[in-house]
Amino acid sequence: MAVSSPSFRRRSLPRDARDTLFLLAVILWTVLPHVGHLPPWCIALTGLVLVWRAHLAFTNAPLPPRWLPIAALATATALTLLSFRTLFGKDPGVTMAVVLMALKTLELRARRDAFVVFFLGFFLVLTHFLYSQSIGVAAAMLVSVWGLLTALVLAHLPVGQPSLKQAGSLALRTAALGAPIMVLLFVMFPRIGPLWGVPQAGLAGTGLSNSMNLGSVGELAVDERIAMRVRFPDRSVPGQRLYFRGPVLTRFDGVLWTPLSIDYPLPIRTDPLVTTGAGVRYEITLEPASLPLLPLLEATPDAPSLDGIEARRREDLGWALSRLTRDRLRFTAVAFPEYQLNQGTLTDRQRQQTLQLPDGVAPRTRAWAEAFRARPDLVSATPAQLAAALFRHIRTDQYTYTLTPGVYGEADSRAAIDEFWLDRKQGFCEHFAASFVVVMRSLGVPARIVTGYQGAEAPDGEGWRVVRHSNAHAWAEYWQEDLGWVRADPTAAVAPDRIFSSRNLRPTPGFAGGALATLSPDLLPQLRSLWESLDNRWNQWVLNYSRGQQLDALARLGIESPSWQDLAKLLVLTLSGLALVGVAWAWWDRQRQDPWQRQAAAVAGQLRRLGLPALPHQPPRQLAGEVREKFGPPGEPLAALLMVAEHQRYGRAALARPSRAWLATLRTEARRLLRTTSPR
């Protein structure tokens, strides 16, 4: 039956119940993204309170006594203290804010209680950006703001039955009017040092490590998250030249490869870097990483400009940061693909460090290297000729490049290199790089491992190329007296597509990914590309909008040597000008009246001609009663018209604007009544 249908029950809800249920839905939407940050008891308590409050509104039951929310608040405070060992800080603060807002819904007895809930809701909207500033969170909170504004509009329309659509439209128009001010503040509000920005623990991710063993790079290579975006504004650079240099691993304990030192500040560089040819200018947007380093393109001789962070070049051509950063970094640098590092001689200590092999490690590979060196064509070979011979060996001796080579060295970790190089011959880039370095050191050639990223995806419409964690790579460097450190990438010998075409190995897709790939092999990559392009624009235009870009804008306006004080003055002047415009508009608009007020004034004028006072605060229903009392049956048609106005204004099917036809009918009836009741 229609009586039991959901639509009928929704229409039959009293105004208060409908508005309360709408507010509870907005609160639920606002709290929902916080679920991952809240303790389980807080999620359960909030859900229970919201469901209970919805039941009370739906059944028009009375609110609980005041002592109950107070007792619940005291319990929640104790649980917060127990969960976080403090009531201060981001997580306990957000937890208490969520509890307070949920419990406050049990005290919605007056409009001021509702206003407290609204502003707690706006505060909760802000807290989401303490965890994430992604475009998804921003879009979800935009919906929350619209919902809270709609609830605020409903609270300011206490009379009648305004529809949610009507209130929502008014909230949307109000937000649209404020949007230009919001954009202006975003563009011009000075970014003052550490006061601007928030900790972004949620952005911290994995990345390059300061150590490597067989299998560690392969684990990172199945991570499809973005490590950075790079753009070359002047000319394109082929994929095989994209080597982003990370930690250089020289020390080897038989299992783990580590750098010689990770201390900061770094000693003064003594090794020269000689660059030749033209430099390549490039822009990078670097995602938060777990190491204080910059994976710059080889070879970048000069430090990029970073706001508040110092970058220094190490002797091994790596770039270290003065501190760990959890923020995205955006900078411009110049690299020289043609370079020579450390051209000259190695010190005895450097030679010893780069020839070091622990006793008992890879004994069969070292014996194989001695036999390899004893070949007549290699007896007097240079390091470059030895490296070329090793590459030929990798190409022709049935080595396989794979993401799933299995575990090496399970029985004896010191024999892991032997198992790969001589037995199974299946590995990822770190297997080939580590074995190459062990063999070169066994041949008496100083060598070391370099980790970082290699290659990038094809450029998007704006020229940005995505570098993922799956582009993580390990290669090698060997020493030659007349050239210094020379890059050697054994992966190129076994998997040239990986280096020359940036074709990474792909892990087996999951159930959902496999199903989408079956329907359309290109659908999933296209969806991912579309989302990442959108996310990149958000990062470039919103999250990375910095003080430098603000000052550049001032410089383009003709202000010489602009500072943030100039920016603040310009912002104050602009806001003052807008305030004056607002005052002028209010003065011009002061004569405008609400259409219902104009109708009420017209009705009052007709009734005063009939001798009725018709005060401004009297609704049509009360005026109809006075007409009946004064004129009796002759005044009934006019009283009936006034009751029609009551329903048009405050009834369930209230009109958006007053009816001109009704007003014309009322005037006609008022004149008729005046003629019939006036003495002749």
XYZ file of C-alpha atoms in Angstrom:
680
model
C 0.000 0.000 0.000
C 1.030 3.551 -0.596
C 0.834 4.251 3.135
C 3.777 1.965 3.857
C 5.922 3.052 0.942
C 9.226 4.754 1.788
C 8.358 7.830 -0.276
C 5.106 8.308 1.650
C 6.842 7.940 5.001
C 9.520 10.438 3.887
C 6.850 12.946 2.873
C 4.983 12.419 6.154
C 8.000 13.125 8.350
C 7.661 16.280 10.450
C 9.986 19.126 9.498
C 12.154 18.731 12.624
C 12.619 14.998 12.077
C 13.513 15.481 8.408
C 16.062 18.206 9.174
C 17.609 16.145 11.975
C 17.970 13.070 9.767
C 19.570 15.196 7.062
C 22.048 16.656 9.577
C 22.902 13.161 10.877
C 23.569 12.000 7.315
C 25.920 14.958 6.772
C 27.730 14.175 10.050
C 28.124 10.535 9.018
C 29.562 11.580 5.643
C 31.981 13.980 7.369
C 33.186 11.453 9.942
C 33.447 8.487 7.561
C 36.892 9.325 6.044
C 38.297 9.443 9.586
C 37.500 5.776 10.238
C 41.056 4.711 9.484
C 42.434 7.113 12.112
C 39.981 6.474 14.961
C 40.217 3.778 17.640
C 37.563 1.022 17.319
C 35.671 2.104 20.451
C 35.248 5.634 18.988
C 33.887 4.244 15.709
C 31.447 2.012 17.613
C 30.340 4.805 19.974
C 29.842 7.322 17.153
C 27.872 4.843 15.050
C 25.707 3.845 18.000
C 24.913 7.450 18.931
C 24.056 8.459 15.355
C 21.781 5.447 14.828
C 20.070 6.024 18.184
C 19.584 9.729 17.410
C 18.102 8.857 14.018
C 15.675 6.451 15.726
C 14.613 9.175 18.171
C 14.009 11.602 15.306
C 12.129 9.050 13.213
C 9.815 8.051 16.083
C 9.564 11.566 17.503
C 10.734 10.206 20.875
C 12.112 12.520 23.600
C 15.851 13.150 23.902
C 17.737 11.342 26.695
C 18.384 13.082 30.027
C 21.426 15.373 30.141
C 23.392 13.150 32.505
C 23.660 10.441 29.842
C 25.739 12.429 27.250
C 27.846 13.795 30.116
C 28.564 10.274 31.377
C 29.338 9.123 27.832
C 31.730 12.071 27.380
C 33.554 11.236 30.616
C 33.900 7.610 29.468
C 35.139 8.697 26.025
C 37.724 10.991 27.627
C 39.048 8.125 29.743
C 39.175 5.803 26.698
C 41.007 8.473 24.682
C 43.569 8.811 27.462
C 43.902 5.045 27.584
C 44.280 4.738 23.806
C 46.796 7.539 23.197
C 48.333 8.125 26.665
C 47.470 11.788 26.212
C 44.603 14.101 25.323
C 46.814 16.371 23.230
C 47.988 15.940 19.681
C 46.418 15.231 16.322
C 44.945 11.759 16.823
C 43.488 12.235 20.345
C 42.219 15.685 19.358
C 40.374 14.353 16.294
C 38.987 11.470 18.349
C 37.550 13.836 20.956
C 36.139 16.155 18.260
C 34.277 13.238 16.641
C 32.901 12.077 20.011
C 31.825 15.600 20.965
C 29.946 16.113 17.716
C 28.186 12.749 17.956
C 27.145 13.314 21.597
C 26.013 16.864 20.873
C 23.344 15.492 18.528
C 21.650 14.090 21.678
C 21.192 17.664 22.894
C 19.578 19.239 19.839
C 16.953 21.072 21.861
C 17.446 24.595 20.514
C 18.917 26.357 17.500
C 22.076 27.239 19.414
C 22.697 23.491 19.947
C 22.397 22.967 16.206
C 24.879 25.794 15.556
C 27.407 24.086 17.850
C 27.047 20.901 15.776
C 27.437 22.863 12.517
C 30.679 24.505 13.575
C 32.025 21.277 15.053
C 31.301 19.821 11.627
C 33.258 22.585 9.862
C 36.129 21.968 12.300
C 36.077 18.247 11.503
C 36.228 19.085 7.803
C 39.522 20.903 8.470
C 40.974 17.996 10.455
C 40.830 15.716 7.414
C 43.541 17.799 5.765
C 45.875 17.003 8.664
C 46.013 13.479 7.256
C 45.686 13.921 3.529
C 45.392 16.739 1.018
C 44.544 14.542 -1.945
C 41.962 15.513 -4.510
C 39.644 12.739 -3.271
C 39.603 14.078 0.291
C 39.094 17.621 -0.992
C 36.098 16.532 -3.110
C 34.547 14.602 -0.185
C 34.951 17.580 2.143
C 33.429 19.892 -0.459
C 30.281 17.751 -0.243
C 30.454 17.974 3.581
C 30.690 21.773 3.467
C 27.708 21.942 1.117
C 25.726 19.649 3.420
C 26.591 21.670 6.535
C 25.689 24.923 4.749
C 22.353 23.388 3.720
C 21.663 22.414 7.339
C 22.626 25.942 8.388
C 20.179 27.412 5.851
C 17.406 25.144 7.184
C 18.137 26.362 10.710
C 17.681 29.955 9.501
C 14.288 29.114 7.938
C 12.340 28.113 11.060
C 8.912 28.864 9.561
C 7.155 26.803 6.938
C 8.372 23.672 5.147
C 11.270 24.648 2.879
C 12.378 21.666 0.807
C 15.910 20.241 0.975
C 16.281 21.123 -2.695
C 15.408 24.750 -1.968
C 17.811 24.932 1.002
C 20.543 23.101 -0.897
C 20.243 25.490 -3.853
C 20.492 28.488 -1.558
C 23.564 26.971 0.156
C 25.141 26.332 -3.234
C 24.551 29.919 -4.367
C 25.967 31.227 -1.080
C 29.084 29.075 -1.469
C 29.455 30.219 -5.082
C 29.343 33.859 -3.935
C 32.133 33.164 -1.442
C 34.255 31.126 -3.853
C 36.059 34.136 -5.429
C 37.131 35.302 -1.955
C 38.364 31.787 -1.183
C 40.397 31.672 -4.404
C 41.797 35.127 -3.720
C 42.948 34.127 -0.232
C 44.489 30.922 -1.574
C 46.434 32.774 -4.238
C 47.573 35.755 -2.170
C 47.768 34.654 1.457
C 51.508 34.676 2.258
C 53.098 31.249 2.739
C 55.207 32.064 5.783
C 57.872 29.450 6.424
C 56.897 26.410 8.507
C 53.567 28.013 9.494
C 52.254 27.078 6.072
C 51.615 23.406 5.583
C 50.904 20.510 7.856
C 52.693 17.293 8.706
C 51.908 14.803 6.008
C 52.557 11.483 7.671
C 49.987 9.972 5.397
C 52.142 10.784 2.413
C 55.208 9.025 3.728
C 55.866 6.001 1.621
C 58.449 3.463 0.741
C 61.238 4.170 -1.645
C 64.905 3.652 -2.110
C 66.789 2.103 0.752
C 70.283 2.642 2.123
C 70.991 -1.052 1.788
C 70.461 -3.834 -0.720
C 70.446 -7.585 -0.725
C 69.346 -10.005 -3.390
C 65.608 -9.473 -3.719
C 65.151 -6.045 -2.128
C 64.895 -4.053 -5.383
C 62.571 -6.692 -6.815
C 60.186 -6.129 -3.892
C 60.145 -2.399 -4.634
C 59.706 -3.018 -8.353
C 56.182 -4.441 -7.885
C 55.096 -1.174 -6.240
C 53.158 0.815 -8.852
C 52.957 3.982 -6.793
C 54.483 7.136 -8.198
C 57.978 8.050 -6.985
C 58.259 11.295 -8.947
C 57.254 13.118 -12.098
C 59.820 14.603 -14.426
C 59.491 16.992 -17.353
C 62.038 18.190 -19.882
C 60.777 21.566 -21.118
C 63.487 22.128 -23.745
C 63.992 18.776 -25.464
C 63.119 15.115 -25.150
C 65.480 12.648 -23.519
C 65.449 8.953 -24.493
C 64.569 6.417 -21.829
C 67.990 4.746 -21.789
C 69.529 8.010 -20.566
C 67.197 8.405 -17.626
C 69.285 7.249 -14.675
C 68.147 8.916 -11.442
C 70.953 8.343 -9.004
C 70.249 7.197 -5.449
C 72.459 5.601 -2.785
C 75.847 4.275 -3.907
C 76.566 0.967 -2.178
C 80.237 0.128 -1.737
C 80.541 -1.830 1.501
C 79.652 -5.542 1.263
C 79.416 -7.881 4.262
C 78.625 -10.972 2.244
C 74.839 -10.453 2.291
C 74.113 -6.737 2.533
C 75.407 -3.867 0.410
C 75.579 -0.479 2.196
C 77.060 3.012 1.575
C 80.413 3.992 3.016
C 78.821 6.776 5.058
C 75.420 8.357 5.513
C 76.552 11.156 7.832
C 75.478 14.759 7.341
C 76.904 17.394 6.881
C 79.139 15.950 4.233
C 82.879 16.580 3.908
C 84.108 18.986 1.275
C 84.273 17.264 -2.097
C 87.711 16.588 -3.493
C 86.719 14.468 -6.478
C 86.155 16.478 -9.638
C 83.116 16.099 -11.848
C 83.852 17.004 -15.456
C 80.851 17.642 -17.697
C 80.824 18.003 -21.452
C 78.209 18.891 -24.017
C 74.978 20.761 -23.489
C 73.023 20.484 -20.244
C 69.459 19.211 -20.039
C 67.075 21.301 -17.980
C 64.430 19.294 -16.157
C 61.663 19.768 -13.598
C 60.857 17.237 -10.898
C 57.944 16.791 -8.523
C 59.268 14.330 -5.957
C 56.896 12.381 -3.744
C 57.717 11.964 -0.019
C 60.410 9.373 0.524
C 61.871 7.443 3.413
C 65.444 8.711 2.885
C 66.890 12.264 3.015
C 68.185 12.173 -0.557
C 67.400 13.537 -3.996
C 67.401 11.002 -6.840
C 68.662 13.443 -9.483
C 69.366 12.730 -13.112
C 72.975 11.752 -13.866
C 74.926 13.936 -13.721
C 73.549 17.000 -11.956
C 76.492 19.119 -10.769
C 74.663 21.956 -8.989
C 72.165 21.884 -6.150
C 68.539 22.674 -6.985
C 66.837 25.427 -5.017
C 64.720 23.934 -2.227
C 62.663 25.973 0.210
C 64.132 25.528 3.705
C 66.206 22.424 2.892
C 69.884 22.227 2.036
C 71.063 19.754 -0.605
C 74.704 18.728 -0.932
C 76.472 16.556 -3.488
C 78.380 13.615 -2.143
C 81.737 12.437 -3.449
C 79.950 9.552 -5.157
C 77.667 11.979 -7.093
C 74.646 11.259 -4.925
C 72.668 14.169 -3.459
C 71.870 14.257 0.266
C 69.354 16.480 2.057
C 69.962 18.231 5.367
C 66.839 16.628 6.775
C 64.139 14.133 5.978
C 61.125 15.693 4.321
C 57.597 14.325 4.274
C 56.410 16.930 1.784
C 56.404 16.865 -1.974
C 59.353 18.706 -3.432
C 59.216 20.541 -6.714
C 62.367 21.938 -8.249
C 64.289 22.554 -11.441
C 67.830 21.342 -12.165
C 70.255 20.895 -15.061
C 71.929 17.563 -15.852
C 74.805 16.737 -18.184
C 74.419 13.250 -19.688
C 78.063 13.351 -20.822
C 80.315 13.445 -17.784
C 83.347 11.931 -16.131
C 83.461 11.340 -12.401
C 86.686 11.203 -10.425
C 88.937 11.361 -13.441
C 92.395 10.783 -11.980
C 93.510 8.189 -9.453
C 91.937 6.428 -6.528
C 93.504 6.769 -3.111
C 94.750 3.560 -1.486
C 91.806 3.674 0.899
C 89.279 4.142 -1.898
C 90.838 1.313 -3.900
C 90.753 -0.961 -0.880
C 87.101 -0.123 -0.184
C 85.996 -0.757 -3.773
C 87.904 -4.026 -4.106
C 86.780 -5.433 -0.752
C 85.158 -8.880 -0.684
C 84.552 -10.705 2.602
C 86.400 -13.965 3.115
C 84.375 -17.032 2.230
C 81.808 -15.149 0.127
C 81.049 -16.444 -3.379
C 84.079 -18.753 -3.569
C 82.984 -20.462 -6.801
C 82.272 -17.148 -8.545
C 85.668 -15.819 -7.534
C 87.296 -18.981 -8.899
C 85.236 -18.574 -12.088
C 86.546 -14.985 -12.350
C 90.159 -16.143 -12.074
C 89.575 -18.640 -14.879
C 87.792 -15.940 -16.877
C 90.754 -13.597 -16.490
C 93.148 -16.360 -17.567
C 91.574 -16.535 -20.994
C 94.162 -15.536 -23.576
C 92.041 -12.719 -24.975
C 91.559 -11.189 -21.522
C 94.960 -11.570 -19.931
C 95.855 -7.948 -20.556
C 92.326 -6.583 -21.000
C 91.372 -3.145 -19.721
C 88.441 -2.757 -17.284
C 86.234 -1.669 -20.192
C 87.166 -4.792 -22.179
C 86.504 -6.980 -19.148
C 83.100 -5.359 -18.659
C 82.264 -5.895 -22.336
C 83.288 -9.551 -22.074
C 81.059 -9.992 -19.020
C 78.144 -8.441 -20.903
C 78.685 -10.955 -23.745
C 78.721 -13.741 -21.186
C 75.386 -12.557 -19.730
C 73.832 -12.278 -23.191
C 74.925 -15.720 -24.364
C 74.859 -17.946 -21.290
C 71.080 -18.322 -20.847
C 70.549 -15.797 -18.071
C 66.907 -14.809 -17.479
C 65.494 -11.486 -16.269
C 62.528 -12.157 -13.975
C 60.638 -10.679 -11.017
C 60.325 -14.104 -9.402
C 63.785 -15.676 -9.342
C 63.153 -17.398 -6.016
C 65.323 -17.122 -2.919
C 69.073 -17.451 -3.143
C 71.377 -18.451 -0.280
C 68.799 -20.227 1.851
C 71.301 -22.910 2.905
C 74.340 -20.630 3.023
C 73.941 -16.876 2.572
C 77.598 -16.547 1.490
C 76.838 -18.728 -1.548
C 73.911 -16.638 -2.861
C 76.010 -15.032 -5.619
C 77.361 -18.451 -6.638
C 73.838 -19.889 -6.934
C 72.719 -17.061 -9.201
C 75.828 -16.568 -11.331
C 76.688 -20.212 -11.901
C 73.590 -22.328 -11.234
C 70.091 -20.927 -11.682
C 70.915 -17.733 -13.631
C 67.480 -16.168 -13.008
C 67.364 -12.768 -11.405
C 66.309 -9.147 -11.284
C 68.521 -6.087 -11.703
C 70.130 -6.360 -8.251
C 71.233 -9.955 -8.971
C 73.027 -8.889 -12.144
C 74.504 -5.705 -10.631
C 75.751 -7.415 -7.447
C 77.242 -10.357 -9.331
C 78.869 -8.028 -11.872
C 80.515 -6.051 -9.055
C 81.696 -9.214 -7.272
C 83.213 -10.539 -10.503
C 84.881 -7.194 -11.337
C 86.361 -6.967 -7.848
C 87.567 -10.563 -8.205
C 89.254 -9.482 -11.447
C 91.037 -6.697 -9.555
C 88.842 -3.887 -10.915
C 87.340 -1.458 -8.334
C 83.554 -1.552 -8.630
C 80.432 -0.575 -6.727
C 76.630 -0.692 -6.952
C 74.433 2.329 -7.655
C 70.710 2.231 -6.868
C 68.030 4.644 -8.015
C 65.402 4.811 -10.740
C 65.791 4.079 -14.423
C 63.411 5.050 -17.194
C 60.008 6.744 -17.157
C 56.620 6.439 -18.794
C 55.736 8.302 -21.986
C 54.988 12.016 -21.487
C 51.405 13.138 -20.911
C 49.762 16.125 -22.552
C 51.792 18.575 -20.482
C 55.066 16.747 -20.960
C 55.208 15.123 -17.514
C 56.692 11.633 -17.362
C 55.822 9.376 -14.445
C 58.588 7.493 -12.623
C 57.179 4.749 -10.417
C 58.714 2.709 -7.665
C 58.560 -0.097 -10.194
C 61.270 1.855 -12.060
C 63.628 1.217 -9.120
C 66.871 -0.124 -10.490
C 70.371 -1.203 -9.546
C 73.348 -0.847 -11.851
C 77.118 -0.887 -11.423
C 80.136 1.349 -11.813
C 83.706 0.237 -12.368
C 86.917 2.191 -12.229
C 89.176 2.872 -15.205
C 92.262 4.976 -14.746
C 91.761 7.351 -17.669
C 87.968 7.677 -17.364
C 87.199 7.531 -13.639
C 83.940 5.826 -12.605
C 82.124 4.331 -15.605
C 78.500 3.224 -15.561
C 77.842 -0.410 -16.479
C 74.304 -1.772 -16.529
C 74.320 -5.568 -16.842
C 70.507 -5.580 -17.025
C 70.806 -4.027 -20.489
C 72.631 -7.173 -21.637
C 69.868 -9.568 -20.588
C 66.768 -7.330 -20.888
C 67.460 -4.446 -23.303
C 63.733 -3.515 -23.428
C 63.875 -2.729 -19.707
C 66.537 -0.070 -20.291
C 65.871 1.192 -23.823
C 62.045 1.137 -23.767
C 61.372 1.451 -19.998
C 59.330 -1.754 -20.171
C 59.168 -2.980 -16.613
C 58.243 -6.484 -15.655
C 54.625 -6.581 -14.499
C 53.424 -8.662 -11.552
C 50.480 -11.011 -12.123
C 47.254 -8.936 -11.820
C 44.733 -9.680 -9.072
C 41.162 -10.907 -9.599
C 39.664 -7.466 -10.327
C 42.612 -6.379 -12.459
C 42.489 -9.659 -14.366
C 38.748 -9.304 -14.998
C 39.163 -5.752 -16.327
C 42.088 -6.850 -18.465
C 39.906 -9.615 -19.928
C 37.189 -7.132 -20.864
C 39.596 -4.580 -22.264
C 43.388 -4.812 -21.895
C 43.719 -1.047 -22.262
C 40.896 -0.038 -19.892
C 42.800 -0.274 -16.598
C 45.920 1.563 -17.847
C 43.709 4.273 -19.383
C 41.738 4.751 -16.153
C 44.941 4.890 -14.142
C 46.492 7.362 -16.559
C 43.393 9.585 -16.419
C 43.369 9.593 -12.618
C 47.107 10.245 -12.334
C 46.876 13.101 -14.827
C 44.111 14.672 -12.734
C 46.079 14.075 -9.538
C 49.168 15.646 -11.104
C 47.263 18.813 -11.979
C 45.980 18.988 -8.402
C 49.541 18.610 -7.095
C 51.022 21.149 -9.496
C 48.337 23.827 -9.234
C 47.166 23.486 -5.629
C 49.439 21.550 -3.285
C 52.687 22.808 -4.790
C 51.585 26.428 -5.083
C 54.437 27.982 -3.141
C 55.730 31.305 -1.916
C 58.113 31.392 -4.875
C 55.213 31.255 -7.329
C 53.438 34.006 -5.363
C 56.485 36.263 -5.563
C 56.914 35.461 -9.272
C 53.342 36.666 -9.808
C 54.163 39.936 -8.005
C 57.266 40.370 -10.129
C 55.130 39.979 -13.265
C 52.899 42.769 -11.916
C 55.938 45.055 -11.945
C 56.947 44.934 -8.262
C 60.720 44.884 -7.959
C 62.245 42.502 -5.392
C 58.867 41.439 -3.986
C 58.633 40.001 -0.472
C 55.877 38.331 1.526
C 55.244 41.706 3.225
C 54.412 43.152 -0.235
C 52.090 40.223 -0.765
C 50.342 40.859 2.571
C 49.872 44.566 1.742
C 48.411 43.716 -1.671
C 46.063 41.200 -0.066
C 44.855 43.742 2.536
C 44.297 46.386 -0.160
C 42.390 43.936 -2.354
C 40.177 42.766 0.503
C 39.530 46.376 1.550
C 38.494 47.202 -2.004
C 36.148 44.214 -2.108
C 34.679 45.258 1.264
C 33.917 48.727 -0.139
C 32.264 47.143 -3.162
C 30.173 45.023 -0.778
C 29.109 48.079 1.208
C 28.111 49.888 -1.986
C 26.118 46.878 -3.150
C 24.330 46.645 0.239
C 23.461 50.359 0.042
C 22.076 49.950 -3.494
C 20.207 46.809 -2.480
C 18.655 48.202 0.690
C 15.312 48.951 -1.045
C 14.844 45.384 -2.238
C 12.306 43.398 -0.292
C 11.375 39.783 0.007
C 8.396 39.045 -2.341
C 6.396 37.623 0.569
C 7.008 40.807 2.577
C 5.785 42.885 -0.370
C 2.629 40.748 -0.553
C 2.107 41.077 3.230
C 2.404 44.859 2.926
C -0.146 44.908 0.081
C -2.574 42.755 2.097
C -2.133 44.955 5.164
C -2.963 48.035 3.036
C -6.241 46.445 1.800
C -7.251 45.427 5.344
C -6.513 48.875 6.782
C -8.974 50.337 4.232
C -11.513 47.980 5.824
C -10.668 49.291 9.268
C -8.445 46.419 10.453
C -5.010 47.309 11.922
C -3.174 44.317 10.196
C 0.117 44.484 12.124
C 3.296 43.211 10.357
C 3.806 40.230 12.709
C 0.284 38.836 12.162
C 0.159 35.771 9.862
C -2.689 35.358 7.308
C -4.476 32.835 9.582
C -4.784 35.453 12.369
C -5.888 38.137 9.929
C -8.574 35.780 8.600
C -9.898 35.370 12.146
C -10.108 39.119 12.616
C -11.965 39.480 9.285
C -14.545 36.877 10.364
C -14.903 38.515 13.789
C -15.511 41.985 12.352
C -17.566 41.275 9.254
C -19.246 37.947 9.986
C -20.620 35.946 7.021
C -20.064 38.784 4.477
C -16.334 38.647 5.245
C -16.073 34.882 4.806
C -14.824 35.005 1.137
C -12.038 37.386 2.154
C -11.152 35.221 5.177
C -11.046 32.153 2.914
C -8.616 33.940 0.586
C -6.377 34.750 3.561
C -6.360 31.051 4.543
C -5.281 30.233 0.971
C -2.347 32.599 1.501
C -1.524 30.775 4.746
C -1.190 27.468 2.843
C 0.680 29.068 -0.051
C 3.242 30.464 2.367
C 3.537 27.800 5.083
C 1.721 24.693 3.875
C 3.329 21.412 2.738
C 2.935 22.480 -0.899
C 4.197 26.006 -0.234
C 4.898 28.186 -3.253
C 8.379 29.490 -3.950
C 6.970 32.964 -4.738
C 3.604 34.623 -3.997
C 0.835 34.422 -6.576
C -0.015 37.655 -8.371
C -3.422 36.244 -9.399
C -4.262 35.565 -5.761
C -3.375 39.141 -4.799
C -5.564 40.514 -7.591
C -8.477 38.344 -6.381
C -7.959 39.546 -2.795
C -8.017 43.187 -3.891
C -11.269 42.591 -5.807
C -12.845 40.879 -2.807
C -11.640 43.609 -0.402
C -13.239 46.305 -2.623
C -16.471 44.310 -2.792
C -16.535 43.945 0.988
C -15.809 47.663 1.411
C -18.750 48.535 -0.882
C -21.177 46.165 0.799
C -20.322 47.149 4.370
C -19.955 50.916 3.951
C -23.010 53.019 5.030
C -25.010 54.428 2.106
